[in-house]
PDB file of C-alpha atoms and ligand atoms in Angstrom:
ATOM      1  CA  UNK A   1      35.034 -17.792   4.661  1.00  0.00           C
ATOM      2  CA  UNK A   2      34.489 -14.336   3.226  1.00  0.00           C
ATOM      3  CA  UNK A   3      33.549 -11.368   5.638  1.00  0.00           C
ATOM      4  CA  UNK A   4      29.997 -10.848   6.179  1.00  0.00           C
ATOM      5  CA  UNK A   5      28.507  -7.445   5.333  1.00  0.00           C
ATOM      6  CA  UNK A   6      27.205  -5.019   7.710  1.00  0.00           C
ATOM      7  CA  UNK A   7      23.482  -5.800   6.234  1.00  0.00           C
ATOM      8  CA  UNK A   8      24.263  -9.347   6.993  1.00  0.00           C
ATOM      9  CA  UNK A   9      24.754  -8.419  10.575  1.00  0.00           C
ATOM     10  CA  UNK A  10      21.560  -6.044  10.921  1.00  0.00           C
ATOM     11  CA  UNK A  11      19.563  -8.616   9.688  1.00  0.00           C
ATOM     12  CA  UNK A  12      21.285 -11.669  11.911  1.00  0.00           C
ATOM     13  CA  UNK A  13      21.100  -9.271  15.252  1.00  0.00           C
ATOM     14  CA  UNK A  14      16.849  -7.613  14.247  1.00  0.00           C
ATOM     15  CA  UNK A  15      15.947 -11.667  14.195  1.00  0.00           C
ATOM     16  CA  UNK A  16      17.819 -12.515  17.130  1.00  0.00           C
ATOM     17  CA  UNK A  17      15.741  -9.472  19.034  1.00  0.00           C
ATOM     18  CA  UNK A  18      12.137 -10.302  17.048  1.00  0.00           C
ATOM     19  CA  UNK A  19      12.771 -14.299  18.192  1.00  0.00           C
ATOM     20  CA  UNK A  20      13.864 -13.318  21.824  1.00  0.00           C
ATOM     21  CA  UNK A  21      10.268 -11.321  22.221  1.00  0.00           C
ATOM     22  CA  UNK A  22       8.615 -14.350  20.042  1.00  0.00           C
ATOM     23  CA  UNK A  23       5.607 -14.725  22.811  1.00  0.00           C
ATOM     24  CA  UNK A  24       3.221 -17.638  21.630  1.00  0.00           C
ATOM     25  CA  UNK A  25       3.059 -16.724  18.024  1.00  0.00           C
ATOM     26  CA  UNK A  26       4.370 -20.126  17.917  1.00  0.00           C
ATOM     27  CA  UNK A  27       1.180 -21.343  18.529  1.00  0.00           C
ATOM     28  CA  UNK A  28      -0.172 -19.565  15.364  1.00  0.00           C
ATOM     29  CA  UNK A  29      -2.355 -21.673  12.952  1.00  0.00           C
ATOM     30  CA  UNK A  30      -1.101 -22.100   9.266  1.00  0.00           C
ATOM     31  CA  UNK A  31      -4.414 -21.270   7.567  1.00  0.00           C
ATOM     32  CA  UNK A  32      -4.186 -17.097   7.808  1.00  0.00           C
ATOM     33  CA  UNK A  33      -6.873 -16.252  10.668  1.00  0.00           C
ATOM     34  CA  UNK A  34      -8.672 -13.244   9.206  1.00  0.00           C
ATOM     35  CA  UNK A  35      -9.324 -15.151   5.710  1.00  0.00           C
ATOM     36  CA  UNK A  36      -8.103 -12.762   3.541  1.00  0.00           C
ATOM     37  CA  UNK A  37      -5.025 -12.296   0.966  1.00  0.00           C
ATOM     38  CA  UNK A  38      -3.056  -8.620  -0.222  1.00  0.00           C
ATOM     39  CA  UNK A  39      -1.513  -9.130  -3.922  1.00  0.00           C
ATOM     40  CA  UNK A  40       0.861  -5.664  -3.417  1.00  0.00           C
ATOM     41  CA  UNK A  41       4.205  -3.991  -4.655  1.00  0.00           C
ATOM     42  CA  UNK A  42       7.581  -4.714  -3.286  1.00  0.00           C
ATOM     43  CA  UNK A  43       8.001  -1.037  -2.953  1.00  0.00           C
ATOM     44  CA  UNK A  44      10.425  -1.151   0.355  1.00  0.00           C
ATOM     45  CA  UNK A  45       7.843   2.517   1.004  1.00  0.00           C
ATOM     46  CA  UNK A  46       5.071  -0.223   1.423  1.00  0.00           C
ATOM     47  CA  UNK A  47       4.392  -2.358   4.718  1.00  0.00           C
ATOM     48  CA  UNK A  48       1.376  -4.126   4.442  1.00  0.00           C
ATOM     49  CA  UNK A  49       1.478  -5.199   7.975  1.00  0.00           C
ATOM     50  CA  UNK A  50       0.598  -1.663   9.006  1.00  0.00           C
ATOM     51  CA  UNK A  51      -1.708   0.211   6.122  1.00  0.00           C
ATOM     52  CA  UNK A  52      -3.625  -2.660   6.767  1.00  0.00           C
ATOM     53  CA  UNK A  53      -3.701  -3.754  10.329  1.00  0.00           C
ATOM     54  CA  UNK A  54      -1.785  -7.348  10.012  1.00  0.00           C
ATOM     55  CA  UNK A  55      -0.692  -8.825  12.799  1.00  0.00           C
ATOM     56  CA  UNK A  56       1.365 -12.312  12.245  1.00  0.00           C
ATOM     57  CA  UNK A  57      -0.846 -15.572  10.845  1.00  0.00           C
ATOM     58  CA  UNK A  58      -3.379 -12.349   9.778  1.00  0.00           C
ATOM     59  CA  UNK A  59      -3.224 -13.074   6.147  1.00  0.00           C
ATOM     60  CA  UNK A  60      -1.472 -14.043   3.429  1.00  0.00           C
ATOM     61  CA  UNK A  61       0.581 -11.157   1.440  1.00  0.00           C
ATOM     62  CA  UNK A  62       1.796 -11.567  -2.191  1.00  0.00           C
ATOM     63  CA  UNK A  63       4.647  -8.875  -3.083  1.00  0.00           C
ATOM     64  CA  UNK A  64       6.105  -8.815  -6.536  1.00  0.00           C
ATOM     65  CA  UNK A  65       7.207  -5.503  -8.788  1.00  0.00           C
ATOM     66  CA  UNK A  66       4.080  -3.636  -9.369  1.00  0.00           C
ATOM     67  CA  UNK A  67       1.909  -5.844  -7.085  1.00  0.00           C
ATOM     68  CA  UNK A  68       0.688  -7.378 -10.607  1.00  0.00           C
ATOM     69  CA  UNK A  69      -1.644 -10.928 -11.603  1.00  0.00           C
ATOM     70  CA  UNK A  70       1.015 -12.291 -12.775  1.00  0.00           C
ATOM     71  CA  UNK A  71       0.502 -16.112 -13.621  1.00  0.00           C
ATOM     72  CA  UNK A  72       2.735 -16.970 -10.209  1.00  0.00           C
ATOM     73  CA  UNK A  73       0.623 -13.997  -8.415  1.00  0.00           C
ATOM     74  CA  UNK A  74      -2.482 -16.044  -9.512  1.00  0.00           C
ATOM     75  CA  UNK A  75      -0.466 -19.627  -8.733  1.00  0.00           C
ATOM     76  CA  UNK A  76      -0.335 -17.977  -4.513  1.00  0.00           C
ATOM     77  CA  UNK A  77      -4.160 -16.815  -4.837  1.00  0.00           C
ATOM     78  CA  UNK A  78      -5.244 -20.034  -5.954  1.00  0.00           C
ATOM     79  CA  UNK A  79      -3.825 -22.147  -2.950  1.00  0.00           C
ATOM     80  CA  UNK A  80      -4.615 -19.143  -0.827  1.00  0.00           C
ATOM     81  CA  UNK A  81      -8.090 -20.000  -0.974  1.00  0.00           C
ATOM     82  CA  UNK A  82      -8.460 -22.910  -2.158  1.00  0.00           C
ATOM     83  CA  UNK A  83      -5.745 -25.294   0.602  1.00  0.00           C
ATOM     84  CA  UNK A  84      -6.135 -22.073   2.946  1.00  0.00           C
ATOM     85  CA  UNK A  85      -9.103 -20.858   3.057  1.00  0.00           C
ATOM     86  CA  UNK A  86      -9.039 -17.017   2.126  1.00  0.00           C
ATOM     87  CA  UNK A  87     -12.142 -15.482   0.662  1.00  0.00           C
ATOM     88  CA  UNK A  88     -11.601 -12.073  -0.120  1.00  0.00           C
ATOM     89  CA  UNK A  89      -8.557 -10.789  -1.976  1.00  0.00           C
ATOM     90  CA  UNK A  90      -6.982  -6.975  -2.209  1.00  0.00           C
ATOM     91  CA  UNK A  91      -4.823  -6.029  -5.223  1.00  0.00           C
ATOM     92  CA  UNK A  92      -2.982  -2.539  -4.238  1.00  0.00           C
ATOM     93  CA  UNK A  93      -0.902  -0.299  -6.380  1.00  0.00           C
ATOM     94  CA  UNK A  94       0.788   2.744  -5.169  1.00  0.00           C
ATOM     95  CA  UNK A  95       1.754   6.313  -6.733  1.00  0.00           C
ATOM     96  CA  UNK A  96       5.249   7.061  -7.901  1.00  0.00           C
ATOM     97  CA  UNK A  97       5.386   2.868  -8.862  1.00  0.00           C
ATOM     98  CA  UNK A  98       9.289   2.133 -10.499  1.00  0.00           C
ATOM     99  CA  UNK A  99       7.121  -0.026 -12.615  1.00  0.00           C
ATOM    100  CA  UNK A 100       5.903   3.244 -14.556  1.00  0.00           C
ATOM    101  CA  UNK A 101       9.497   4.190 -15.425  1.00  0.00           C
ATOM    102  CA  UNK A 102      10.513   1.610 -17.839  1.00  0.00           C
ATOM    103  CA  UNK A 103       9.249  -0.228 -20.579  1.00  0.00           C
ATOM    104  CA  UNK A 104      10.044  -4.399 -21.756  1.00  0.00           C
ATOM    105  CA  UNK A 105      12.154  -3.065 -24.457  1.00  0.00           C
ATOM    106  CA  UNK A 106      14.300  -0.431 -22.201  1.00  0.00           C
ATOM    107  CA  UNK A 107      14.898  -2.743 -19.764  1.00  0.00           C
ATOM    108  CA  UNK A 108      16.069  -5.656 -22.312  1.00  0.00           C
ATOM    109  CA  UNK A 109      18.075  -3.884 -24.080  1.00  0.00           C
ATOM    110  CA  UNK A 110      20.291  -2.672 -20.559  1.00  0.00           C
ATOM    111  CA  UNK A 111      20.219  -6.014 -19.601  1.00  0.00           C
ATOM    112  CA  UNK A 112      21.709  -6.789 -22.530  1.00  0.00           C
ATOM    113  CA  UNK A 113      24.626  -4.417 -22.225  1.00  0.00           C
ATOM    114  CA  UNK A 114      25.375  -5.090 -18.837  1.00  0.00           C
ATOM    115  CA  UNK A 115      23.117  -6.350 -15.501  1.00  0.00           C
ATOM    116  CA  UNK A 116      24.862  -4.024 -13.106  1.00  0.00           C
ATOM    117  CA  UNK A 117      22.333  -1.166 -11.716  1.00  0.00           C
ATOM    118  CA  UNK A 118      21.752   1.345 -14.342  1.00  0.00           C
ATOM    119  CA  UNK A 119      21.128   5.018 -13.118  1.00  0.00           C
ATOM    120  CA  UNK A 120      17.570   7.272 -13.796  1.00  0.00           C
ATOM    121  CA  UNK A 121      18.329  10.761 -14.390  1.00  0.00           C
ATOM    122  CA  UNK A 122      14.128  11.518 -14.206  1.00  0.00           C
ATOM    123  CA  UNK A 123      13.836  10.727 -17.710  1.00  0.00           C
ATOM    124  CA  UNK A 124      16.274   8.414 -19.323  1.00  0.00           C
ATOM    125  CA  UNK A 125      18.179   5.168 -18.198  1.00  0.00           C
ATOM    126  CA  UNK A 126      21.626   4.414 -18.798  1.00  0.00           C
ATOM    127  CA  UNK A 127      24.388   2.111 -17.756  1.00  0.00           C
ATOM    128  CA  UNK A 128      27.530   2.642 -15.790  1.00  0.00           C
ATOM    129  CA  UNK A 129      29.145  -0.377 -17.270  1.00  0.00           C
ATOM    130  CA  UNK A 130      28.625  -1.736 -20.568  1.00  0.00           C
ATOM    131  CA  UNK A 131      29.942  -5.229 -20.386  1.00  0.00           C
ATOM    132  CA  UNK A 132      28.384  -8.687 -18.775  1.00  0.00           C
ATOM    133  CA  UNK A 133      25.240  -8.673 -19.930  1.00  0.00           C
ATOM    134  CA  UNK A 134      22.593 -11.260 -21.233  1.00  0.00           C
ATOM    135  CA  UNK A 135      19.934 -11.277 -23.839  1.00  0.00           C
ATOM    136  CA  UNK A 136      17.381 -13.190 -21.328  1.00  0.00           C
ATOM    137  CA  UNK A 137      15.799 -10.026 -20.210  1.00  0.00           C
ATOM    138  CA  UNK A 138      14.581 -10.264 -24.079  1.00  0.00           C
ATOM    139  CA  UNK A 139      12.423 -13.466 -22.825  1.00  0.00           C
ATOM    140  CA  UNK A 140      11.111 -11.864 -19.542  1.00  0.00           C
ATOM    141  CA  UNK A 141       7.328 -10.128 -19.249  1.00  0.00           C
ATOM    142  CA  UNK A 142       7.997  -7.127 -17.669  1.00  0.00           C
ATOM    143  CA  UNK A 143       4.203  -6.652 -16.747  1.00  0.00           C
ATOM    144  CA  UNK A 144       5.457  -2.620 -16.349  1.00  0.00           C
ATOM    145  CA  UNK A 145       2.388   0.171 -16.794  1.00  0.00           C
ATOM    146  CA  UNK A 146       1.942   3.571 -17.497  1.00  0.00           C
ATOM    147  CA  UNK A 147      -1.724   4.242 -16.340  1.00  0.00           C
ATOM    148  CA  UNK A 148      -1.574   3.385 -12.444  1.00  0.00           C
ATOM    149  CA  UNK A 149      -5.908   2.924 -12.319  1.00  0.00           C
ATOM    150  CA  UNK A 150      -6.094   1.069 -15.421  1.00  0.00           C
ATOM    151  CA  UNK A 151      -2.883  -1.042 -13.744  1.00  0.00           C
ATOM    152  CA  UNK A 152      -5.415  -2.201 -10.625  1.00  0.00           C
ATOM    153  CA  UNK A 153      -8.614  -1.975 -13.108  1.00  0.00           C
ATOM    154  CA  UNK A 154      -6.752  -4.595 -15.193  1.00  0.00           C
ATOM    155  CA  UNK A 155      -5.194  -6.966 -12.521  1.00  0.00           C
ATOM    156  CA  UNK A 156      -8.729  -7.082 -10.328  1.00  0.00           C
ATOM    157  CA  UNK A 157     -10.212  -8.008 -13.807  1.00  0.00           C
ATOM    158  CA  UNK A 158      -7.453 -10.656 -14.852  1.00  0.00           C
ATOM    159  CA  UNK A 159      -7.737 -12.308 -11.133  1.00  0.00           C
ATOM    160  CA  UNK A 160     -11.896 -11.509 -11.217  1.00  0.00           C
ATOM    161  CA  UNK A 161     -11.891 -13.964 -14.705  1.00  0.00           C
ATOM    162  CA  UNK A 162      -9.715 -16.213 -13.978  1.00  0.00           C
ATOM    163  CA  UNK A 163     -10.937 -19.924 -14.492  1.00  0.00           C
ATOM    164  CA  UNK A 164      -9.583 -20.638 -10.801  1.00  0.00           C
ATOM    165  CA  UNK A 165     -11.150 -17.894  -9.368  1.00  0.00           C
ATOM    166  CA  UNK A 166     -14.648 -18.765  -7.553  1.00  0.00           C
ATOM    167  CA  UNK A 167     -17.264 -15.884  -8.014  1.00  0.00           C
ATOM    168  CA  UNK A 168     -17.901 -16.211  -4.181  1.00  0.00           C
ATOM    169  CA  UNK A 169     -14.371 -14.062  -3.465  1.00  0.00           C
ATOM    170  CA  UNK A 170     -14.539 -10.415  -3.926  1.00  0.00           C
ATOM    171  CA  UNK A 171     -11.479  -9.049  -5.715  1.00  0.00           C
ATOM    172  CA  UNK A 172     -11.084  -5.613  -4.659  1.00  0.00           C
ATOM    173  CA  UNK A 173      -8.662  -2.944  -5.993  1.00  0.00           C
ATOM    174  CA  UNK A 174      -6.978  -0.035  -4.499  1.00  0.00           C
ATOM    175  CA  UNK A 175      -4.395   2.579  -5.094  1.00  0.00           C
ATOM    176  CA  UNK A 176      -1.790   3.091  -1.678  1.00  0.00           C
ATOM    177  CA  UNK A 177      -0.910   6.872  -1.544  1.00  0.00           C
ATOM    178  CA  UNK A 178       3.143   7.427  -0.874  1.00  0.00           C
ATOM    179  CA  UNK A 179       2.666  10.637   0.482  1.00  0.00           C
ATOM    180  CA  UNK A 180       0.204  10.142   3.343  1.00  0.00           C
ATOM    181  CA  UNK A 181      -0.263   6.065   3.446  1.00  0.00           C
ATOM    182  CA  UNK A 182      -3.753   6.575   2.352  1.00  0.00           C
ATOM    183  CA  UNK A 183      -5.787   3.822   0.074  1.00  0.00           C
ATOM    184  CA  UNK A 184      -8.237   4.779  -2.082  1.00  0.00           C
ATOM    185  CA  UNK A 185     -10.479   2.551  -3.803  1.00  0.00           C
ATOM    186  CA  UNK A 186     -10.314   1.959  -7.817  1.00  0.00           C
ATOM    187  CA  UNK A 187     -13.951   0.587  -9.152  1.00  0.00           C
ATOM    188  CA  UNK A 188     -13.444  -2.502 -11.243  1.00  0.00           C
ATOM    189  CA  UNK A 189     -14.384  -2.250 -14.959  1.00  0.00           C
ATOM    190  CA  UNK A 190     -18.618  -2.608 -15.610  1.00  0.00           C
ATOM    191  CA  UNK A 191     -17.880  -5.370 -17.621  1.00  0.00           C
ATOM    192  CA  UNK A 192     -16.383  -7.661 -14.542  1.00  0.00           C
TER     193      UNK A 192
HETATM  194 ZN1  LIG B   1       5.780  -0.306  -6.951  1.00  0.00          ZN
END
């Protein structure tokens, strides 16, 4: 058996201490109790939990790069209120977003070099190693951005028009501020 790693470890012990003080969350009902959902970044600067008051079986939060409506995004929505029961959804971006460092075509063509972690010198990407790579990052949609507001504006709107979407659930969109865990509202576009 090979050696675990010292992450491993941290991990293994933090559950051990989080199940030990479990108290009756147990008892927790699956539907989320507050009726709401949070589409947001992965951003590890980001804990939903907290810039928005979540306790456990709160409400339902949907992390992926960017905190975009992508079609699997949409896919967790859709049971979210429709076999759960939500009715009000949240999409939130954040400043200084790794999504608005990269474009489809910059990140394909690394890939296609090599799929260890390239390096960012602030303005251009490059590869330490330039074997092992794969064309599939060629098939991928990156759903990257370069205008953060229009990035919300254009998710709320995506999620707001969706055939599954009922008109009864407000969509709202907001920008999460990095430097002082702040959200400010974005207005949708007039024409949604
Ligand atoms: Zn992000």
């Amino acid at each position: 058996m090979t050696e675990k790693s010292a992450i491993y470890r941290e991990v293994v012990d933090a559950n051990a201490a989080y199940a030990a003080d479990f108290g009756d969350k147990g008892n927790l009902a699956l539907p989320p109790a507050r009726g709401f959902a949070i589409l947001t970044c992965m951003d590890a600067r980001l804990d939903p939990a907290k810039y928005a008051g979540l306790a456990e079986g709160d409400a339902h939060v949907i992390r992926n790069a960017g905190g975009r409506a992508s079609d699997d995004a949409i896919r967790s929505l859709v049971i979210s209120h429709k076999l759960l029961g939500t009715r009000e959804w949240f999409v939130i971006h954040h400043t200084d977003c790794g999504m608005e460092l990269f474009n489809g075509p910059t990140i394909a063509t690394l890939l296609e070099q090599s799929r260890a972690t390239a390096a960012f010198d602030g303005t251009i990407w490059t590869n330490p190693q330039h074997e092992g790579g794969s064309t599939e990052g060629w098939h991928i949609a990156w759903l990257n951005f370069k205008d953060l507001a229009q990035s919300v504006r254009d998710d709320v709107s995506r999620i707001r028009n969706h055939p599954l979407t009922p008109e009864t659930i407000p969509v709202h969109g907001f920008i999460y501020d990095v430097k002082n865990g702040q959200l400010v509202p974005v207005e949708a576009d007039a024409s949604t």
